[in-house]
Short mmCIF file of C-alpha atoms in Angstrom, two decimals:
data_model
loop_
_atom_site.label_atom_id
_atom_site.label_comp_id
_atom_site.label_asym_id
_atom_site.label_seq_id
_atom_site.Cartn_x
_atom_site.Cartn_y
_atom_site.Cartn_z
CA MET A 1 141.13 91.43 138.43
CA THR A 2 141.14 91.45 142.29
CA SER A 3 144.94 91.04 143.60
CA PRO A 4 145.02 88.44 146.38
CA GLN A 5 146.60 91.19 148.10
CA GLN A 6 143.13 92.72 148.44
CA PRO A 7 140.02 90.00 148.94
CA SER A 8 137.28 91.83 146.99
CA ASP A 9 133.68 91.50 149.03
CA GLY A 10 131.95 89.89 145.56
CA HIS A 11 134.43 88.35 143.32
CA ARG A 12 131.50 87.79 140.65
CA GLU A 13 131.79 91.43 139.44
CA ALA A 14 135.65 90.88 139.28
CA PRO A 15 135.26 90.59 134.93
CA GLN A 16 133.83 93.51 134.84
CA GLN A 17 137.15 95.68 136.58
CA SER A 18 139.48 96.64 134.85
CA PRO A 19 141.93 94.37 132.62
CA VAL A 20 144.99 94.63 135.72
CA PRO A 21 147.03 91.10 135.86
CA PRO A 22 147.61 89.23 139.51
CA ASN A 23 150.28 90.68 141.32
CA PRO A 24 152.91 88.06 140.69
CA TYR A 25 154.32 88.47 144.23
CA ALA A 26 151.04 88.56 146.18
CA LEU A 27 150.93 85.38 147.23
CA VAL A 28 154.13 85.16 148.67
CA GLY A 29 154.63 88.56 150.77
CA ASP A 30 157.32 89.83 148.89
CA ALA A 31 158.09 93.56 149.45
CA PRO A 32 155.92 96.41 147.18
CA GLN A 33 158.97 97.62 145.55
CA GLN A 34 159.44 94.64 143.40
CA GLU A 35 158.85 95.11 139.67
CA PRO A 36 156.49 92.76 137.98
CA MET A 37 156.92 90.17 135.62
CA ARG A 38 158.07 91.10 132.02
CA ARG A 39 155.32 89.72 129.61
CA ALA A 40 154.87 89.94 126.61
CA ARG A 41 156.58 92.51 124.21
CA PRO A 42 155.68 96.25 124.19
CA ALA A 43 153.80 96.10 120.47
CA GLN A 44 151.49 92.86 121.94
CA GLN A 45 150.99 94.43 125.59
CA ALA A 46 147.90 96.50 123.85
CA GLN A 47 146.43 93.40 121.90
CA ALA A 48 146.68 91.24 124.96
CA GLN A 49 144.94 94.20 127.71
CA GLN A 50 142.04 94.41 124.55
CA GLN A 51 141.39 90.98 124.49
CA HIS A 52 141.26 91.32 128.13
CA GLN A 53 138.66 93.64 128.56
CA GLN A 54 136.61 92.05 125.79
CA ALA A 55 136.56 88.40 126.69
CA PRO A 56 135.22 88.44 130.33
CA GLN A 57 132.60 90.93 129.74
CA HIS A 58 130.85 88.72 127.15
CA GLN A 59 132.01 85.46 127.78
CA ALA A 60 132.32 84.49 131.53
CA GLN A 61 129.48 86.82 132.95
CA PRO A 62 126.31 84.99 130.77
CA THR A 63 127.42 81.58 131.24
CA GLU A 64 128.15 81.97 134.56
CA SER A 65 125.17 80.50 137.53
CA ALA A 66 124.22 81.69 140.49
CA ARG A 67 125.73 78.78 142.21
CA VAL A 68 129.34 79.91 141.09
CA GLN A 69 128.66 83.84 142.45
CA GLU A 70 127.52 82.24 145.57
CA LEU A 71 130.73 80.31 145.92
CA ARG A 72 133.29 83.04 145.58
CA GLU A 73 130.93 84.99 148.08
CA LYS A 74 131.35 82.28 150.51
CA LEU A 75 134.67 82.15 149.97
CA SER A 76 135.24 85.60 150.11
CA GLN A 77 133.39 85.29 153.11
CA VAL A 78 136.12 82.90 154.74
CA ARG A 79 138.73 85.57 153.84
CA ARG A 80 136.35 87.97 156.08
CA GLU A 81 136.76 85.89 158.72
CA VAL A 82 140.05 84.89 159.04
CA ALA A 83 140.84 88.50 159.29
CA LYS A 84 138.81 88.65 162.55
CA SER A 85 141.77 86.86 164.23
CA VAL A 86 144.83 86.58 161.74
CA VAL A 87 145.99 90.63 160.81
CA GLY A 88 148.22 91.11 157.29
CA GLN A 89 148.37 87.74 155.82
CA GLU A 90 145.96 88.13 153.06
CA PRO A 91 148.47 86.30 150.95
CA ALA A 92 148.54 83.40 152.81
CA VAL A 93 145.04 82.75 153.62
CA THR A 94 144.80 83.04 149.49
CA GLY A 95 147.10 80.72 149.16
CA LEU A 96 145.32 78.35 151.87
CA ILE A 97 142.06 78.48 149.71
CA ILE A 98 143.88 77.95 146.60
CA ALA A 99 145.12 75.22 147.81
CA LEU A 100 141.68 73.71 149.30
CA LEU A 101 140.09 74.59 145.85
CA ALA A 102 142.74 72.75 143.85
CA LYS A 103 142.74 69.65 146.32
CA GLY A 104 146.44 70.18 147.36
CA HIS A 105 149.06 70.92 150.76
CA VAL A 106 150.07 73.75 152.20
CA LEU A 107 153.79 74.12 153.22
CA LEU A 108 153.78 77.44 155.68
CA GLU A 109 157.03 78.94 156.90
CA GLY A 110 158.45 81.59 159.11
CA VAL A 111 159.96 82.43 162.29
CA PRO A 112 158.33 82.37 165.43
CA GLY A 113 155.17 84.53 166.07
CA VAL A 114 154.15 85.26 162.54
CA ALA A 115 150.40 83.27 163.11
CA LYS A 116 151.33 80.57 160.99
CA THR A 117 149.27 78.03 163.42
CA LEU A 118 147.02 80.71 164.49
CA LEU A 119 146.38 80.93 160.26
CA VAL A 120 145.38 77.34 159.64
CA ARG A 121 142.91 77.20 163.03
CA THR A 122 141.27 80.44 162.34
CA LEU A 123 140.51 79.12 158.57
CA SER A 124 139.38 75.65 159.90
CA SER A 125 137.05 77.53 162.50
CA ALA A 126 135.84 79.56 159.13
CA LEU A 127 134.86 76.23 157.27
CA ASP A 128 132.50 73.78 158.62
CA LEU A 129 135.02 70.77 158.35
CA ASP A 130 136.50 68.13 161.20
CA THR A 131 139.70 69.38 161.48
CA LYS A 132 142.42 67.83 164.22
CA ARG A 133 146.42 68.94 165.02
CA VAL A 134 149.68 67.26 165.58
CA GLN A 135 152.47 68.92 167.47
CA PHE A 136 155.42 66.83 166.12
CA THR A 137 158.37 66.38 168.21
CA PRO A 138 161.25 64.08 167.78
CA ASP A 139 159.77 61.12 169.49
CA LEU A 140 156.66 61.17 167.55
CA MET A 141 156.09 57.78 165.82
CA PRO A 142 154.46 56.89 163.05
CA GLY A 143 151.45 55.05 164.04
CA ASP A 144 151.01 58.29 166.64
CA VAL A 145 149.48 60.20 162.89
CA THR A 146 148.35 57.86 160.87
CA GLY A 147 147.46 55.10 163.41
CA SER A 148 147.75 51.75 164.65
CA LEU A 149 146.46 48.13 165.41
CA ILE A 150 145.25 47.76 169.23
CA TYR A 151 144.94 44.09 171.27
CA ASP A 152 141.33 44.32 172.50
CA ALA A 153 141.45 41.79 175.12
CA LYS A 154 137.87 41.62 175.08
CA SER A 155 137.48 39.88 171.74
CA GLY A 156 140.95 38.85 171.57
CA GLU A 157 142.02 40.46 168.51
CA PHE A 158 144.13 43.32 167.41
CA GLU A 159 141.32 46.45 166.56
CA PHE A 160 142.42 49.27 164.53
CA ARG A 161 142.49 52.41 166.10
CA ARG A 162 142.73 55.68 164.05
CA GLY A 163 145.07 58.56 164.19
CA PRO A 164 144.61 62.05 163.79
CA VAL A 165 145.40 62.17 159.94
CA PHE A 166 141.73 60.34 159.82
CA THR A 167 140.40 64.44 159.15
CA ASN A 168 139.60 66.80 156.85
CA ILE A 169 142.34 69.51 157.96
CA LEU A 170 145.57 68.54 159.98
CA LEU A 171 147.62 70.97 161.82
CA ALA A 172 151.31 69.05 160.69
CA ASP A 173 152.65 71.97 163.22
CA GLU A 174 156.22 72.25 163.40
CA ILE A 175 156.71 69.04 160.96
CA ASN A 176 160.58 69.50 160.23
CA ARG A 177 161.03 68.58 164.47
CA THR A 178 160.27 64.94 163.79
CA PRO A 179 162.53 62.47 161.97
CA PRO A 180 161.76 61.74 158.34
CA LYS A 181 160.29 58.56 159.53
CA THR A 182 157.85 59.73 160.38
CA GLN A 183 157.18 62.50 158.21
CA SER A 184 157.31 60.07 155.47
CA SER A 185 154.27 58.27 157.40
CA LEU A 186 152.10 61.35 155.58
CA LEU A 187 153.31 60.06 151.77
CA GLU A 188 151.06 57.87 151.46
CA SER A 189 148.15 59.89 152.77
CA MET A 190 149.09 63.10 151.34
CA GLU A 191 148.95 61.50 147.84
CA GLU A 192 146.28 57.99 147.88
CA ARG A 193 144.28 59.95 150.43
CA GLN A 194 144.09 56.86 152.42
CA VAL A 195 146.77 54.91 154.75
CA SER A 196 147.78 51.30 154.84
CA VAL A 197 147.90 49.15 157.76
CA ASP A 198 148.74 45.46 158.09
CA GLY A 199 147.65 45.12 154.40
CA VAL A 200 144.14 46.71 154.91
CA THR A 201 143.50 49.84 153.02
CA GLN A 202 141.20 52.84 155.15
CA PRO A 203 140.47 55.43 152.97
CA LEU A 204 140.93 59.44 154.86
CA PRO A 205 137.62 61.64 154.94
CA THR A 206 136.63 64.09 151.85
CA PRO A 207 138.26 66.73 151.83
CA PHE A 208 141.24 66.44 153.05
CA MET A 209 143.88 68.31 153.51
CA VAL A 210 147.71 69.17 154.95
CA ALA A 211 148.57 72.23 156.15
CA ALA A 212 152.40 71.90 157.76
CA THR A 213 154.12 74.19 159.36
CA MET A 214 157.95 74.77 159.81
CA ASN A 215 160.34 77.27 161.33
CA PRO A 216 163.19 78.23 159.25
CA ILE A 217 165.67 79.45 161.10
CA GLU A 218 166.71 76.96 164.06
CA TYR A 219 168.31 73.84 163.59
CA GLU A 220 168.97 72.33 166.45
CA GLY A 221 166.38 69.02 166.99
CA THR A 222 165.16 69.71 163.48
CA TYR A 223 165.41 67.81 160.00
CA THR A 224 165.19 68.44 156.49
CA LEU A 225 162.14 67.57 154.71
CA PRO A 226 163.22 64.18 152.11
CA GLU A 227 162.37 65.60 148.58
CA ALA A 228 159.87 62.82 148.03
CA GLN A 229 157.79 64.57 150.94
CA LEU A 230 158.35 68.72 149.62
CA ASP A 231 157.47 67.40 146.80
CA ARG A 232 154.04 66.80 147.76
CA PHE A 233 153.08 69.68 148.87
CA LEU A 234 151.27 71.89 146.66
CA LEU A 235 152.04 75.61 147.65
CA LYS A 236 155.41 76.58 149.52
CA LEU A 237 153.84 79.86 151.49
CA VAL A 238 156.30 82.71 153.19
CA LEU A 239 154.86 84.23 155.94
CA ASP A 240 157.00 87.43 156.77
CA VAL A 241 157.14 90.06 160.21
CA PRO A 242 153.98 92.28 158.93
CA GLU A 243 154.29 96.12 158.70
CA ARG A 244 154.17 98.74 161.62
CA GLU A 245 150.78 99.33 161.17
CA LEU A 246 149.45 95.93 160.73
CA GLU A 247 151.80 95.18 163.81
CA VAL A 248 150.41 98.32 165.66
CA GLU A 249 146.86 97.16 165.28
CA VAL A 250 147.90 93.33 165.99
CA LEU A 251 148.23 95.46 169.50
CA ARG A 252 145.27 97.23 169.42
CA ARG A 253 143.39 94.29 169.14
CA HIS A 254 145.26 92.02 171.92
CA ALA A 255 144.46 95.42 174.52
CA ALA A 256 141.09 95.11 173.50
CA GLY A 257 141.02 91.33 175.10
CA PHE A 258 141.24 89.29 171.77
CA ASN A 259 142.39 86.01 172.87
CA PRO A 260 144.27 83.70 170.07
CA ARG A 261 142.87 80.96 172.12
CA ASP A 262 139.33 81.97 171.58
CA LEU A 263 138.19 81.91 167.99
CA ALA A 264 134.59 81.83 169.24
CA GLY A 265 135.31 84.84 171.34
CA ALA A 266 136.68 86.62 168.31
CA GLY A 267 133.55 86.02 165.59
CA VAL A 268 134.97 83.31 163.85
CA THR A 269 131.98 81.66 162.70
CA ALA A 270 131.75 78.99 160.09
CA VAL A 271 130.42 79.84 156.42
CA LEU A 272 131.39 77.12 154.38
CA GLY A 273 130.91 73.27 154.30
CA ALA A 274 131.65 70.33 152.20
CA ASP A 275 129.22 70.43 149.98
CA ASP A 276 130.25 73.70 149.09
CA LEU A 277 133.72 73.41 148.88
CA ALA A 278 133.10 70.11 146.73
CA ASP A 279 131.15 72.05 144.46
CA ALA A 280 134.18 75.15 144.25
CA GLN A 281 136.76 72.66 143.75
CA ARG A 282 134.37 71.05 140.34
CA ALA A 283 133.70 74.42 139.00
CA ALA A 284 137.31 75.37 139.96
CA ALA A 285 138.50 72.44 138.35
CA THR A 286 136.64 73.12 135.06
CA THR A 287 138.75 76.63 133.86
CA GLY A 288 139.81 76.35 131.19
CA VAL A 289 143.49 76.72 129.70
CA SER A 290 144.56 76.52 125.94
CA THR A 291 147.00 75.19 124.25
CA ASP A 292 149.73 77.86 124.52
CA VAL A 293 149.18 78.36 128.29
CA LEU A 294 149.75 74.52 128.84
CA SER A 295 153.10 75.11 126.29
CA TYR A 296 154.06 78.15 128.14
CA ILE A 297 154.19 76.17 131.64
CA VAL A 298 155.90 73.50 130.06
CA ASP A 299 158.55 76.28 128.93
CA LEU A 300 159.28 77.30 132.54
CA ALA A 301 159.43 73.97 133.94
CA ARG A 302 162.16 72.84 131.10
CA ALA A 303 163.91 76.23 131.59
CA THR A 304 164.64 75.23 135.54
CA ARG A 305 165.94 72.30 134.75
CA HIS A 306 168.50 73.71 132.14
CA SER A 307 169.66 76.30 134.97
CA PRO A 308 173.15 76.71 135.83
CA SER A 309 172.18 76.91 139.23
CA VAL A 310 169.78 74.22 139.50
CA ARG A 311 171.08 70.53 139.80
CA MET A 312 167.01 69.15 139.69
CA GLY A 313 164.50 70.83 138.10
CA VAL A 314 161.15 70.88 138.28
CA SER A 315 159.29 67.10 137.85
CA PRO A 316 156.16 66.81 135.51
CA ARG A 317 154.41 66.80 138.78
CA GLY A 318 155.67 70.09 139.45
CA THR A 319 153.74 71.44 135.85
CA THR A 320 150.85 69.58 136.91
CA ALA A 321 150.65 71.64 140.41
CA LEU A 322 151.17 74.57 138.91
CA LEU A 323 148.13 73.81 136.26
CA ALA A 324 145.78 72.68 139.03
CA ALA A 325 146.85 75.98 141.04
CA ALA A 326 146.79 78.40 137.97
CA LYS A 327 143.15 77.31 137.53
CA ALA A 328 141.96 77.43 140.65
CA TRP A 329 143.61 80.78 141.30
CA ALA A 330 142.04 82.03 137.45
CA TRP A 331 138.18 80.39 139.15
CA LEU A 332 138.57 82.32 142.11
CA SER A 333 139.57 85.46 140.19
CA GLY A 334 136.42 85.13 137.83
CA TYR A 335 138.29 84.24 134.88
CA PRO A 336 136.58 81.70 132.72
CA SER A 337 140.24 80.34 131.48
CA VAL A 338 143.56 80.20 132.64
CA THR A 339 145.79 83.29 131.41
CA PRO A 340 150.21 83.58 131.49
CA ASP A 341 149.24 86.41 134.33
CA HIS A 342 147.73 83.48 136.69
CA VAL A 343 150.72 81.09 135.48
CA GLN A 344 153.32 83.86 136.86
CA ALA A 345 151.21 84.61 139.98
CA MET A 346 151.52 80.91 141.00
CA VAL A 347 155.06 80.17 140.32
CA LEU A 348 156.92 80.84 143.15
CA PRO A 349 154.90 79.25 146.15
CA VAL A 350 154.21 76.08 143.86
CA TRP A 351 157.76 76.07 142.84
CA ARG A 352 160.14 77.39 145.36
CA HIS A 353 160.53 74.11 147.07
CA ARG A 354 160.79 71.54 144.22
CA LEU A 355 164.02 72.92 143.06
CA GLN A 356 167.24 71.34 144.06
CA LEU A 357 170.19 73.85 144.46
CA ARG A 358 173.52 73.12 143.30
CA PRO A 359 175.84 73.45 146.20
CA GLU A 360 177.59 76.20 144.77
CA ALA A 361 175.05 78.03 144.54
CA GLU A 362 173.64 77.43 147.94
CA LEU A 363 177.64 78.46 148.67
CA GLU A 364 176.61 81.56 146.88
CA GLY A 365 173.31 82.51 148.42
CA ILE A 366 171.33 82.03 145.27
CA ALA A 367 167.14 81.02 146.12
CA SER A 368 165.11 79.67 144.72
CA ASP A 369 162.73 82.22 144.53
CA ALA A 370 165.35 84.16 142.19
CA ILE A 371 166.44 81.63 140.85
CA LEU A 372 162.23 81.26 138.97
CA ARG A 373 162.45 85.22 138.96
CA SER A 374 165.26 85.07 136.34
CA ILE A 375 163.32 82.42 134.35
CA LEU A 376 160.21 83.89 134.39
CA SER A 377 161.89 87.11 132.79
CA SER A 378 163.42 85.16 130.35
CA VAL A 379 160.74 82.76 128.75
CA GLN A 380 158.92 84.13 126.17
CA VAL A 381 155.27 84.76 127.38
CA PRO A 382 152.39 83.95 124.75
CA ILE A 383 149.67 86.24 124.19
#
């Protein structure tokens, strides 16, 4: 299987490659020295590996249509277009594509200057979709996001003027800089794909995704995102400072005249439209999943609820989110059905923001990622 950190130019060839399970840390930017997740007992690993070698070759490939192969190639081209502007954030690019396939929203967290905003802007340029940006500030009002009623002096009536949320991709820049009242204005939009004003419901365009950025180190002038708001995000992706070689490449591009405000000048073009994305979403939704894998997801969720460091574990919405993300990742990797490897690869980005830790755990510096890794290593993996 192709690792998310090394996107392939032709995803349709993935089932023919050696059955290397996806790197569980590839979507979260962890250091490469991390050990892989414990899977099955050693005696069962050889049997599982043999099943991976046989099943994709004579099950997935003959039934895969040319249209599905074309869609995977276009999504691969989207990643290549993003790479023209953004260096060293391939895991985050993959996460954004998975969120699009799963019809979810993404929260991007990272220190200033790691290209969070540029990443979303470049992805939008690689997609033939309408995109709007909102800079969240302390004085931003809910109507500034969703829209508001404006009095029309000519007609003598109030007219609804649509806000920037009426778009395909909404870039909510520094979402934690606005009060919870304004943050919560996005709840209905993110969950129901609609906006209700004065008793009238306005549907949002399709597709619709919120890509929000936030700074984890600044606390002055910021507001904690409510748990209900966090739970609406399918993924929370952490963008780290790039490695030395990648940072040198960033400087090399700027020295050659790269302008982050001129993506067209960087050669970024739209390669995927709304119809293509809708077809890809339907194809990803048909990815098979066995009862054993469903039980495995539930067992992982129940383990978070019984962890001594967790005050509130993953809810059923979290399990459905993990299933949707795992199906999207399996389809993107060329697999006909979800395996435990796909589930493990998505656990951290899907669940890290859904755990509510006990105060004593926070005082001891225990992080959600560490708890989830411990759970992954302790819950028995089905074969």
